[in-house]
CSV table of N, CA and C in Angstrom, one decimal:
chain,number,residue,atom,x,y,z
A,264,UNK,N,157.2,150.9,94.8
A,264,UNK,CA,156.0,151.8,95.1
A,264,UNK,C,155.3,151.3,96.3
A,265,UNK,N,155.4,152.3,97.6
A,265,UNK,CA,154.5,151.8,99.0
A,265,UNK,C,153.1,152.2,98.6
A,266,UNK,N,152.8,152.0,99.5
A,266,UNK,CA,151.0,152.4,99.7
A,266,UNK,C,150.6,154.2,99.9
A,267,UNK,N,152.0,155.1,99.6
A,267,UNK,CA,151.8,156.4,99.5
A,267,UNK,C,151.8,156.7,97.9
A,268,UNK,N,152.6,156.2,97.2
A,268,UNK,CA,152.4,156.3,96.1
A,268,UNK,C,152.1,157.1,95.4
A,269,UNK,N,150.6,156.4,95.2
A,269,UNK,CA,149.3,157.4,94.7
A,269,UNK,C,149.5,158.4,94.6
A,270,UNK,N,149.0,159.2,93.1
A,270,UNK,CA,148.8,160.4,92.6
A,270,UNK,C,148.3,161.4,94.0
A,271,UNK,N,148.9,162.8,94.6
A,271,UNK,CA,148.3,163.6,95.5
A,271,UNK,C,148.4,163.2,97.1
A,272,UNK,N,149.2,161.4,97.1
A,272,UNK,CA,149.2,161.3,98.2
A,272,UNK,C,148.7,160.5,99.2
A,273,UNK,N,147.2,160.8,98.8
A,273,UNK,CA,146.2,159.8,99.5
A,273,UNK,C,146.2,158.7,99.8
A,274,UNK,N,145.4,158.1,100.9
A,274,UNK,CA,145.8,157.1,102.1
A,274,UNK,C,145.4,155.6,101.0
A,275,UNK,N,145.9,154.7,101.1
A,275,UNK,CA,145.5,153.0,100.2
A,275,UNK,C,144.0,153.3,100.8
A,276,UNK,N,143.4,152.6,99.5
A,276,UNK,CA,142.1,151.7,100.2
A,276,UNK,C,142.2,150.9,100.6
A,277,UNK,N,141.6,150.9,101.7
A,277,UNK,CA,141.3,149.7,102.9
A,277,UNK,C,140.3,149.3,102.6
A,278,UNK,N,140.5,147.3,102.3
A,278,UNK,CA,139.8,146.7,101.7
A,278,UNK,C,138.4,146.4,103.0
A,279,UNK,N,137.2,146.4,103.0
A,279,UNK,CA,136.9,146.2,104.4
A,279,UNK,C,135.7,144.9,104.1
A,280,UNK,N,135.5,144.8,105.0
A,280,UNK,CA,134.7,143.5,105.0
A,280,UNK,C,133.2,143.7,104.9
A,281,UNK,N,132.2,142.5,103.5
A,281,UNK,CA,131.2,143.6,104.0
A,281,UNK,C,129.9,143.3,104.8
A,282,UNK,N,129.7,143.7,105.8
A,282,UNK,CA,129.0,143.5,106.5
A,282,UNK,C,127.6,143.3,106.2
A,283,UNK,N,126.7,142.1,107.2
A,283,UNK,CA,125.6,141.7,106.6
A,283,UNK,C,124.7,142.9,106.5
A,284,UNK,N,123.3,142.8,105.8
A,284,UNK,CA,122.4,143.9,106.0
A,284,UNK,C,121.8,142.7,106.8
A,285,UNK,N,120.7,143.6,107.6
A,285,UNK,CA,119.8,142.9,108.0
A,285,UNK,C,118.7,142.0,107.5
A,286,UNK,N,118.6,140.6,107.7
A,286,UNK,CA,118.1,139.4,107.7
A,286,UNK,C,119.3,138.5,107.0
A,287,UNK,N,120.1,139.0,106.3
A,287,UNK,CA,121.1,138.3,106.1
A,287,UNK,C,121.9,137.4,106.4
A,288,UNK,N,122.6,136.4,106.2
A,288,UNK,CA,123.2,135.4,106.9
A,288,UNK,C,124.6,135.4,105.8
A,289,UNK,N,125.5,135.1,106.2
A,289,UNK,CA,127.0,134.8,105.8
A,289,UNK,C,127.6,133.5,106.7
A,290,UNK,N,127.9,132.5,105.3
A,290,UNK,CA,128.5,130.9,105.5
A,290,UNK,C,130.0,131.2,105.5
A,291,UNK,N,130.6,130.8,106.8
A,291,UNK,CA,131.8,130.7,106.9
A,291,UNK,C,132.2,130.2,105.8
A,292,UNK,N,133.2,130.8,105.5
A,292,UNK,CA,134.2,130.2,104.8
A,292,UNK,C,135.0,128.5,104.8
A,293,UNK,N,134.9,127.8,103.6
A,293,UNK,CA,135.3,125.7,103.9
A,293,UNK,C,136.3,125.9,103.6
A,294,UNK,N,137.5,124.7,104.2
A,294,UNK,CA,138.2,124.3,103.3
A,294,UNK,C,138.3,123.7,102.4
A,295,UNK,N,138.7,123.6,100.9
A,295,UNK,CA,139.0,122.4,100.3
A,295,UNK,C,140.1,121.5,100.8
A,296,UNK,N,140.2,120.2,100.1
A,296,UNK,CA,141.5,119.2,100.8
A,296,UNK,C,142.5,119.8,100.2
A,297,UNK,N,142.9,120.0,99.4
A,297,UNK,CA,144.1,121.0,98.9
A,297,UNK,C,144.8,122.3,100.1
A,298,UNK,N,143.4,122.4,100.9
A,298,UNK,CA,144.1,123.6,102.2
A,298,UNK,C,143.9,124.7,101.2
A,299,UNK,N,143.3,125.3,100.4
A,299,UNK,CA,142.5,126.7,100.4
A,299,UNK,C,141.4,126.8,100.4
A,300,UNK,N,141.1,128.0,100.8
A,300,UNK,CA,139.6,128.9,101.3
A,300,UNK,C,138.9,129.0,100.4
A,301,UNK,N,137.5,128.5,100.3
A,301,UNK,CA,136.9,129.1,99.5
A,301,UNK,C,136.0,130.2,100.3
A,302,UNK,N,135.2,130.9,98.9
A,302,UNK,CA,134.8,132.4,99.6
A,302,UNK,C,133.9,132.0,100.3
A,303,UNK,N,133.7,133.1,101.2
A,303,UNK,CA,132.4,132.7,102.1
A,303,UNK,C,131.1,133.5,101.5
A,304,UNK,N,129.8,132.3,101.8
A,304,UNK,CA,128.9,132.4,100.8
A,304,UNK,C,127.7,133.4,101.6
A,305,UNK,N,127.5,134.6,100.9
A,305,UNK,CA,126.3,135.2,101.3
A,305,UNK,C,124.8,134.9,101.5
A,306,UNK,N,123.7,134.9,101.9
A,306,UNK,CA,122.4,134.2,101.5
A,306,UNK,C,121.9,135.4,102.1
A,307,UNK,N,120.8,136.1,100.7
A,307,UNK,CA,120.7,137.4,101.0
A,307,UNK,C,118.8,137.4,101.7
A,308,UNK,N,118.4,138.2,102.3
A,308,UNK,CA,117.0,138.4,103.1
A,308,UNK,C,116.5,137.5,102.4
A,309,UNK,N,115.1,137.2,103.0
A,309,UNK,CA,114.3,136.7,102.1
A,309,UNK,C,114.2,135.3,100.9
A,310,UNK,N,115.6,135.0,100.8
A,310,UNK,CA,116.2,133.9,99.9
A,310,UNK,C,115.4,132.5,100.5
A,311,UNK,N,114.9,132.0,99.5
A,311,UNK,CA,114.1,130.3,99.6
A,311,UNK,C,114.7,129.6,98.8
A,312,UNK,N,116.0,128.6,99.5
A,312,UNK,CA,116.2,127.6,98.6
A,312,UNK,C,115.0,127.1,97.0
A,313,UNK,N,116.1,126.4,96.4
A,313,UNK,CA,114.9,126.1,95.4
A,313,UNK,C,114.6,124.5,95.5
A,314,UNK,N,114.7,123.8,96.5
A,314,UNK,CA,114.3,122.9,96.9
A,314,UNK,C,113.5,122.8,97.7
A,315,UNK,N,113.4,124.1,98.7
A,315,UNK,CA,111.8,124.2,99.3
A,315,UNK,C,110.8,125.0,98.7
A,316,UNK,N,111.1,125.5,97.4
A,316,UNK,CA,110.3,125.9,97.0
A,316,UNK,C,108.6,125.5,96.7
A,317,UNK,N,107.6,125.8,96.7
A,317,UNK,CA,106.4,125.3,97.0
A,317,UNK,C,105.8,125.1,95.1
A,318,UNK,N,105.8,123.9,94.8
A,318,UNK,CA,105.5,123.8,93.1
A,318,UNK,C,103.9,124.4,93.2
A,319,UNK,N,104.2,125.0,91.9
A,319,UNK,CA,103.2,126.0,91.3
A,319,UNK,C,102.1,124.8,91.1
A,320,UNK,N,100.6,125.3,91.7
A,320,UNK,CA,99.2,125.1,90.8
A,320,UNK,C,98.5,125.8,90.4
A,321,UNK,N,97.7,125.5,89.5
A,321,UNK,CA,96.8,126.4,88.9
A,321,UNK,C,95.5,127.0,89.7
A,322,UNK,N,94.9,127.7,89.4
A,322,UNK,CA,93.7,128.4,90.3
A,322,UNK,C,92.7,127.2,90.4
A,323,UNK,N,92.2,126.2,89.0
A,323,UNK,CA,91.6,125.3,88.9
A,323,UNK,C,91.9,124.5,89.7
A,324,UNK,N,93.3,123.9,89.8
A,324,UNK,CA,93.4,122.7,90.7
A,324,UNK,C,93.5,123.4,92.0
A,325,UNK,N,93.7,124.2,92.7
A,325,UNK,CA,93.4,124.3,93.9
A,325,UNK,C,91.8,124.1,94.6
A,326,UNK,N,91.5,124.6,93.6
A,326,UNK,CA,89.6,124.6,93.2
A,326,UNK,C,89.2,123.3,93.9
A,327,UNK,N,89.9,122.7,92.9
A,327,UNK,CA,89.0,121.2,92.7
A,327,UNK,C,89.4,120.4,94.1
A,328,UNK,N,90.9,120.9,94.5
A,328,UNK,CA,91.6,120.2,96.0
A,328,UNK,C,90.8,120.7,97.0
A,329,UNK,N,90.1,121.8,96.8
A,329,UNK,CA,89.6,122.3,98.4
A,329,UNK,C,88.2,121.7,98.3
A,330,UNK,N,87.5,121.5,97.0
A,330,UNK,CA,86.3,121.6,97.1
A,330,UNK,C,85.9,119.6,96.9
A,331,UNK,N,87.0,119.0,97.6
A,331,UNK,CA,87.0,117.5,96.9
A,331,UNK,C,85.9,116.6,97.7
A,332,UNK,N,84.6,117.1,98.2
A,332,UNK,CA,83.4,116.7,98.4
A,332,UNK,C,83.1,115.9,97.2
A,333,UNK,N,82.1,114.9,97.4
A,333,UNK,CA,81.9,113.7,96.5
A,333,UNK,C,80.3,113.9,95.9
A,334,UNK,N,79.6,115.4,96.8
A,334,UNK,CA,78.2,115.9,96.5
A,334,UNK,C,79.0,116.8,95.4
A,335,UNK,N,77.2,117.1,95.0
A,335,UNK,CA,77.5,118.4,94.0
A,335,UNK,C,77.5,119.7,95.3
A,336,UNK,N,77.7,120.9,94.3
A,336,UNK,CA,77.7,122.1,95.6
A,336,UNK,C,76.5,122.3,95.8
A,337,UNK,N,76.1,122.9,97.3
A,337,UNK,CA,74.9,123.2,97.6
A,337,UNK,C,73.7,121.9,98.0
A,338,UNK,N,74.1,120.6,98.2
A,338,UNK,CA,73.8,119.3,98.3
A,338,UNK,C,74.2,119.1,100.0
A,339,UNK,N,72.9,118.9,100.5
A,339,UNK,CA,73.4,118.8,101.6
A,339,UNK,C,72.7,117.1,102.2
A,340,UNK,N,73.5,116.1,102.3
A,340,UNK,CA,72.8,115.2,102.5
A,340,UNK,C,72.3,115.1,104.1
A,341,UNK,N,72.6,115.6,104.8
A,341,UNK,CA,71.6,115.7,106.3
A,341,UNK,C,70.3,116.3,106.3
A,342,UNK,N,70.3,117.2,105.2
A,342,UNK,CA,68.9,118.1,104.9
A,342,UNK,C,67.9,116.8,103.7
A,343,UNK,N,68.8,116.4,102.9
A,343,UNK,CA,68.2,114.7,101.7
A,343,UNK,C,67.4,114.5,102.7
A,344,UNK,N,68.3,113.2,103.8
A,344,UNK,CA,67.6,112.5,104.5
A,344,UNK,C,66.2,112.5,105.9
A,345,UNK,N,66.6,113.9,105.9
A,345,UNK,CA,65.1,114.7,106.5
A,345,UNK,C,64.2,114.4,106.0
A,346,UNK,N,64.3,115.5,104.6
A,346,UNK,CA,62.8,115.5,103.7
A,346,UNK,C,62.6,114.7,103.1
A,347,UNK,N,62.6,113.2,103.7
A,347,UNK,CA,62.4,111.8,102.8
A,347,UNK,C,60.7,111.9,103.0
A,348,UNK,N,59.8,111.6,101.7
A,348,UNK,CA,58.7,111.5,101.5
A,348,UNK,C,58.4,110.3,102.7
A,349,UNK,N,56.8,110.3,103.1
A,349,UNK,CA,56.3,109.1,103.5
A,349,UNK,C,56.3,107.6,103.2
A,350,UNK,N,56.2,108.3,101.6
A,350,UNK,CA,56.3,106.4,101.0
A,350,UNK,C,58.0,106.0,100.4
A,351,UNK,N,58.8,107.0,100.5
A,351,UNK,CA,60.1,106.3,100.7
A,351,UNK,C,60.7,106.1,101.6
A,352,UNK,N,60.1,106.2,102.7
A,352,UNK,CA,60.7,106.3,104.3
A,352,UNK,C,59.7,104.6,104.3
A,353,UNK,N,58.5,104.5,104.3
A,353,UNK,CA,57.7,103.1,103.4
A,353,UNK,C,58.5,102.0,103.1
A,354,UNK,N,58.9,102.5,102.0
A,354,UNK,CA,59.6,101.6,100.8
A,354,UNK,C,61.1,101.3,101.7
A,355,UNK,N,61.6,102.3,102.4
A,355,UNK,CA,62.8,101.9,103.0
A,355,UNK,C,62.2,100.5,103.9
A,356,UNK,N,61.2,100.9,104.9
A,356,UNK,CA,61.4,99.5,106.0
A,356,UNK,C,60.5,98.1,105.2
A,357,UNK,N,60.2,98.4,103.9
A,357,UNK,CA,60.0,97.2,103.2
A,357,UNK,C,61.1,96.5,102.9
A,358,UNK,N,61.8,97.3,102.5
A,358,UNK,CA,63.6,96.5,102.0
A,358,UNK,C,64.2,95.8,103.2
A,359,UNK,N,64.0,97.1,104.1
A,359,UNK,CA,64.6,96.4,105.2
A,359,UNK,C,64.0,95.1,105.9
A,360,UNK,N,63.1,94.7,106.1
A,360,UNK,CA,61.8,93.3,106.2
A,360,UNK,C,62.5,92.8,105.3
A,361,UNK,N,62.4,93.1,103.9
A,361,UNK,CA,63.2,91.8,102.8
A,361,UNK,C,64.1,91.1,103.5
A,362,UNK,N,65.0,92.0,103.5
A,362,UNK,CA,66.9,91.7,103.8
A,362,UNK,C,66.4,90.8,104.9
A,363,UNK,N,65.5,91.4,106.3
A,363,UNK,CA,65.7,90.3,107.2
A,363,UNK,C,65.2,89.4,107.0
A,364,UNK,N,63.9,88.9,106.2
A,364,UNK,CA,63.4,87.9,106.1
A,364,UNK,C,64.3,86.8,105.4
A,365,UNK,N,65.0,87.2,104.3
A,365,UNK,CA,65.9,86.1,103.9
A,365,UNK,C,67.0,86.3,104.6
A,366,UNK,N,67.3,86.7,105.5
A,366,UNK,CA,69.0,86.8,106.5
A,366,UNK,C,67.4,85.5,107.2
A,367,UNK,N,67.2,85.3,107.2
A,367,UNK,CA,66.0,84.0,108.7
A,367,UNK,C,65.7,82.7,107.9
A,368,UNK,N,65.7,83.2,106.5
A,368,UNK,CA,65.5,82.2,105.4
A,368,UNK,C,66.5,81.4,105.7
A,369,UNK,N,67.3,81.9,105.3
A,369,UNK,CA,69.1,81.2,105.1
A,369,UNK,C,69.4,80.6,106.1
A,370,UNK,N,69.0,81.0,107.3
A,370,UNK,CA,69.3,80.7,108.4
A,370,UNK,C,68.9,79.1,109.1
A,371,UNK,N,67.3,79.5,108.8
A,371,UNK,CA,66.7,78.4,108.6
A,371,UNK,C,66.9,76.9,107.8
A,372,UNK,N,67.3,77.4,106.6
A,372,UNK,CA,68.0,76.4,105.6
A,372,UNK,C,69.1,75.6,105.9
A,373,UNK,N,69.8,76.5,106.6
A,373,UNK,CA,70.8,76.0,107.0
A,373,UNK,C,71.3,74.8,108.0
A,374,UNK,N,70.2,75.4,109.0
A,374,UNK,CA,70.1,74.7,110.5
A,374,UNK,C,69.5,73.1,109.9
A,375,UNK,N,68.4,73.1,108.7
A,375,UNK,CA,67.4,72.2,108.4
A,375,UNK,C,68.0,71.0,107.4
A,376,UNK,N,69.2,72.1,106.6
A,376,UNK,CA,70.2,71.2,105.4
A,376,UNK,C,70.6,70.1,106.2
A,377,UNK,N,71.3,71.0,107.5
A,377,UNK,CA,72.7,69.8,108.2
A,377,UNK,C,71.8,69.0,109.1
A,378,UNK,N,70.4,68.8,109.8
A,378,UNK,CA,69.7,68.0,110.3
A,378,UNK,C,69.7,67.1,108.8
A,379,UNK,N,68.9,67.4,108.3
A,379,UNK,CA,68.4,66.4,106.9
A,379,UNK,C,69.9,65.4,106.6
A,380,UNK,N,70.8,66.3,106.4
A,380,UNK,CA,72.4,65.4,106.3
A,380,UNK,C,72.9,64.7,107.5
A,381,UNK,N,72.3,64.9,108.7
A,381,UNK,CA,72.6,64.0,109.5
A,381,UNK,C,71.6,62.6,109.4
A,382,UNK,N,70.8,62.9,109.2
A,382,UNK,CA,69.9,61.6,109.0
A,382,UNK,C,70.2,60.8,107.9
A,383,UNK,N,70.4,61.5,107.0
A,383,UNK,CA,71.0,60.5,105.5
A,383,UNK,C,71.8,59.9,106.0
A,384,UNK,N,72.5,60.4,106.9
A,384,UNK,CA,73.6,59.8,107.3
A,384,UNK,C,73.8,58.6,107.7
A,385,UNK,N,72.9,58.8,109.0
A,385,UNK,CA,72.8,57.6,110.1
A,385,UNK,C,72.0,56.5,109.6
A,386,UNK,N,70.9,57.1,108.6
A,386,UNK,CA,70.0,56.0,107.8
A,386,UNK,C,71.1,55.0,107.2
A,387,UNK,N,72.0,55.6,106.5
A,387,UNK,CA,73.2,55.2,105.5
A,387,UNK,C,73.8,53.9,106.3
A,388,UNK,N,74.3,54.6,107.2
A,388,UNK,CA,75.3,53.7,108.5
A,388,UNK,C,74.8,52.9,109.2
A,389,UNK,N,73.3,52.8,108.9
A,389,UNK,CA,72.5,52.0,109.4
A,389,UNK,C,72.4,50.2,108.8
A,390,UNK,N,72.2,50.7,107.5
A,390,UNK,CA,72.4,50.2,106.4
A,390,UNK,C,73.5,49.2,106.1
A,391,UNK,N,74.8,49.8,106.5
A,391,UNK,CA,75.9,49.7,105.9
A,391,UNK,C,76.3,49.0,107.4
A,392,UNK,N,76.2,49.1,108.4
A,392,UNK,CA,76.2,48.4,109.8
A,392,UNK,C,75.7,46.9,109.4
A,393,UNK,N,74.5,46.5,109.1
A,393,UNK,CA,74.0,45.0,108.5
A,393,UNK,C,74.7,44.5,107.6
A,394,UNK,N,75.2,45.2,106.4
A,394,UNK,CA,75.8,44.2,105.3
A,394,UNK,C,77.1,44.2,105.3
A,395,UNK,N,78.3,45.3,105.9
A,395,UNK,CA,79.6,44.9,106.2
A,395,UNK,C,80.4,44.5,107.5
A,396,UNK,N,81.4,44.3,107.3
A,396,UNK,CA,82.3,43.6,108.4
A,396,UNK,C,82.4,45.1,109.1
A,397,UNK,N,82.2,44.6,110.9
A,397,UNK,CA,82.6,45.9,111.6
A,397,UNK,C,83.8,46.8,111.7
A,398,UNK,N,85.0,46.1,111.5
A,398,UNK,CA,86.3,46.9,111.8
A,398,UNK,C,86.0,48.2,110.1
A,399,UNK,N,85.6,47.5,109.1
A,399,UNK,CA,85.4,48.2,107.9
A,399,UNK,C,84.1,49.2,108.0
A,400,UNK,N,83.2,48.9,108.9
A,400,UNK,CA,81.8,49.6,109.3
A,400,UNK,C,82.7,50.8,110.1
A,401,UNK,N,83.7,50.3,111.0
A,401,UNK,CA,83.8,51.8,112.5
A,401,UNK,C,84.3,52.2,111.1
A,402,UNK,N,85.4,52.3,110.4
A,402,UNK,CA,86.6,53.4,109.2
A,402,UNK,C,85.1,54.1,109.1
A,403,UNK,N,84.5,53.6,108.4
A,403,UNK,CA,83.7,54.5,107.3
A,403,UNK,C,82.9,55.3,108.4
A,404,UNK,N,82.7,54.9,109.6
A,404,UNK,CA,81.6,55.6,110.3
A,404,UNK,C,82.4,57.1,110.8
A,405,UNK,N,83.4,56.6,111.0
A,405,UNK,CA,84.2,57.6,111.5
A,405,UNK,C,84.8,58.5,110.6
A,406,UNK,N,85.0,58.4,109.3
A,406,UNK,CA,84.9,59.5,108.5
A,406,UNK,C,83.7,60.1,108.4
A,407,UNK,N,82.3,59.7,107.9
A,407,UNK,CA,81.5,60.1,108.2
A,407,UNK,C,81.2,61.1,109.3
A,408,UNK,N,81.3,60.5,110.1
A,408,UNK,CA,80.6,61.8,111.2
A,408,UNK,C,81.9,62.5,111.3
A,409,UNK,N,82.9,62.9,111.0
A,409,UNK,CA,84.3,63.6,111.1
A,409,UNK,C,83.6,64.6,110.0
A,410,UNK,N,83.3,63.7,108.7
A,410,UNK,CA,83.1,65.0,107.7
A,410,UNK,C,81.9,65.7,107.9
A,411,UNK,N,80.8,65.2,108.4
A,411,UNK,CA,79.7,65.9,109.3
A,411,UNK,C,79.4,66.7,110.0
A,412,UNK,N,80.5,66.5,110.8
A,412,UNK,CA,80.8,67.3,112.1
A,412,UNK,C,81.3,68.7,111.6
A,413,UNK,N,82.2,68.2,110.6
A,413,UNK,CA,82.5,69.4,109.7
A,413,UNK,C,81.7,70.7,109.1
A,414,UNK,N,81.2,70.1,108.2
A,414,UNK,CA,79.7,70.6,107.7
A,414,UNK,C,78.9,71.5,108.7
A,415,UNK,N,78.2,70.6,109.8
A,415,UNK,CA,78.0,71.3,110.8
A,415,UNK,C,78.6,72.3,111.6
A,416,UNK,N,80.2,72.5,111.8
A,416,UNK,CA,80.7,73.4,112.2
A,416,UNK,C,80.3,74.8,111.5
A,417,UNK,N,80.7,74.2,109.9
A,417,UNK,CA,81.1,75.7,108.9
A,417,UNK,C,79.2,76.5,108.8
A,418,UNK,N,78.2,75.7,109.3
A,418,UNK,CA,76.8,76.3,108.8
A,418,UNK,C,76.7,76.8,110.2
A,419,UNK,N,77.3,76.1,111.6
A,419,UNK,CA,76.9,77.1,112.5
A,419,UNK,C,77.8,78.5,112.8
A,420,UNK,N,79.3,78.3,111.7
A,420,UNK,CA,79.4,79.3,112.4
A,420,UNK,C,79.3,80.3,111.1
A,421,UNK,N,78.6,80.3,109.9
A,421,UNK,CA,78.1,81.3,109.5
A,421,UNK,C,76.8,81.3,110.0
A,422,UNK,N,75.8,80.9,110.4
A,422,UNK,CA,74.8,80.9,111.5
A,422,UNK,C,75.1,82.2,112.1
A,423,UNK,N,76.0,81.8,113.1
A,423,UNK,CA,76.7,83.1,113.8
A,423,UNK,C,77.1,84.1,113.8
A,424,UNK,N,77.6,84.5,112.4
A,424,UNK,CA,78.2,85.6,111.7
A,424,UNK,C,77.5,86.2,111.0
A,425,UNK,N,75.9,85.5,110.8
A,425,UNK,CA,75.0,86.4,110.1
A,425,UNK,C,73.8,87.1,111.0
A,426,UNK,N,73.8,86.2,111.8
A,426,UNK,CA,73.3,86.9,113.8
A,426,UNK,C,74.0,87.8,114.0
A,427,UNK,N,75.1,87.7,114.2
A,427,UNK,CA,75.8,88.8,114.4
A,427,UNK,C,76.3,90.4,113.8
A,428,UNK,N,75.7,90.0,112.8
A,428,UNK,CA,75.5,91.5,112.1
A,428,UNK,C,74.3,91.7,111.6
């Protein structure tokens, strides 16, 4: 039987190829290692992987994502800090006097601790110079003012770092 065959005659169908619509895309055809074709894959308009798909939220959490301010709504703290009363604008540069009075305290303490520790000191070594043998007098002197010196370092340079801010 040819391709006239058919009942009345009529021409075979011709298989045809089918052509994309518009926005569509058609994936060549792979090989497998075996050496046949597999079909070639259509990907029709509009198609979004489901890997880029965008995961669903709810109307609430979008809410709460856009609105992730740490005020309540309608809180405006530029407008707060305006209409601060007399006596809390007051009470603010009292606090602030506190803070610096004892940031001067401390300061003071500090400078006055490691004088007073240097004198113990020398009084000490003074002491200790009359009743022991010298070679045994320099050891000990010389730890001393080493761990002194020490002391002194760490109070000036928090000294420094409380000046400094």
């Amino acid at each position: 039987m040819g391709p006239m065959a058919k009942a009345g005659g009529a021409p075979p169908a011709i298989r045809l190829l089918s052509i994309p619509k518009e926005g569509e895309r058609v994936l060549a055809p792979t090989r497998r290692p075996d050496g046949i074709l597999r079909k070639p894959i259509r990907i029709r308009a509009g198609y979004v992987p489901q890997d880029e798909v965008a995961i669903y939220q709810s109307k609430g959490a979008l809410l709460s994502k856009s609105s992730e301010a740490t005020v309540p709504p309608g809180y405006d703290p530029d407008l707060a800090e305006k209409t601060k009363t007399k006596s809390a604008r007051r009470n603010e540069r009292k606090k602030e006097k506190r803070h610096q009075a004892a940031l001067e305290k401390e300061k003071n303490m500090v400078s006055e601790g490691a004088e007073v520790q240097y004198q113990r000191c020398q009084t000490l070594l003074q002491n200790q110079w009359k009743s022991q043998k010298p070679s045994l007098l320099a050891r000990i002197l010389i730890r001393k003012f080493q761990h002194l010196k020490k002391r002194i370092d760490v109070h000036v340079a928090i000294h420094s770092e409380t000046s400094a801010s």
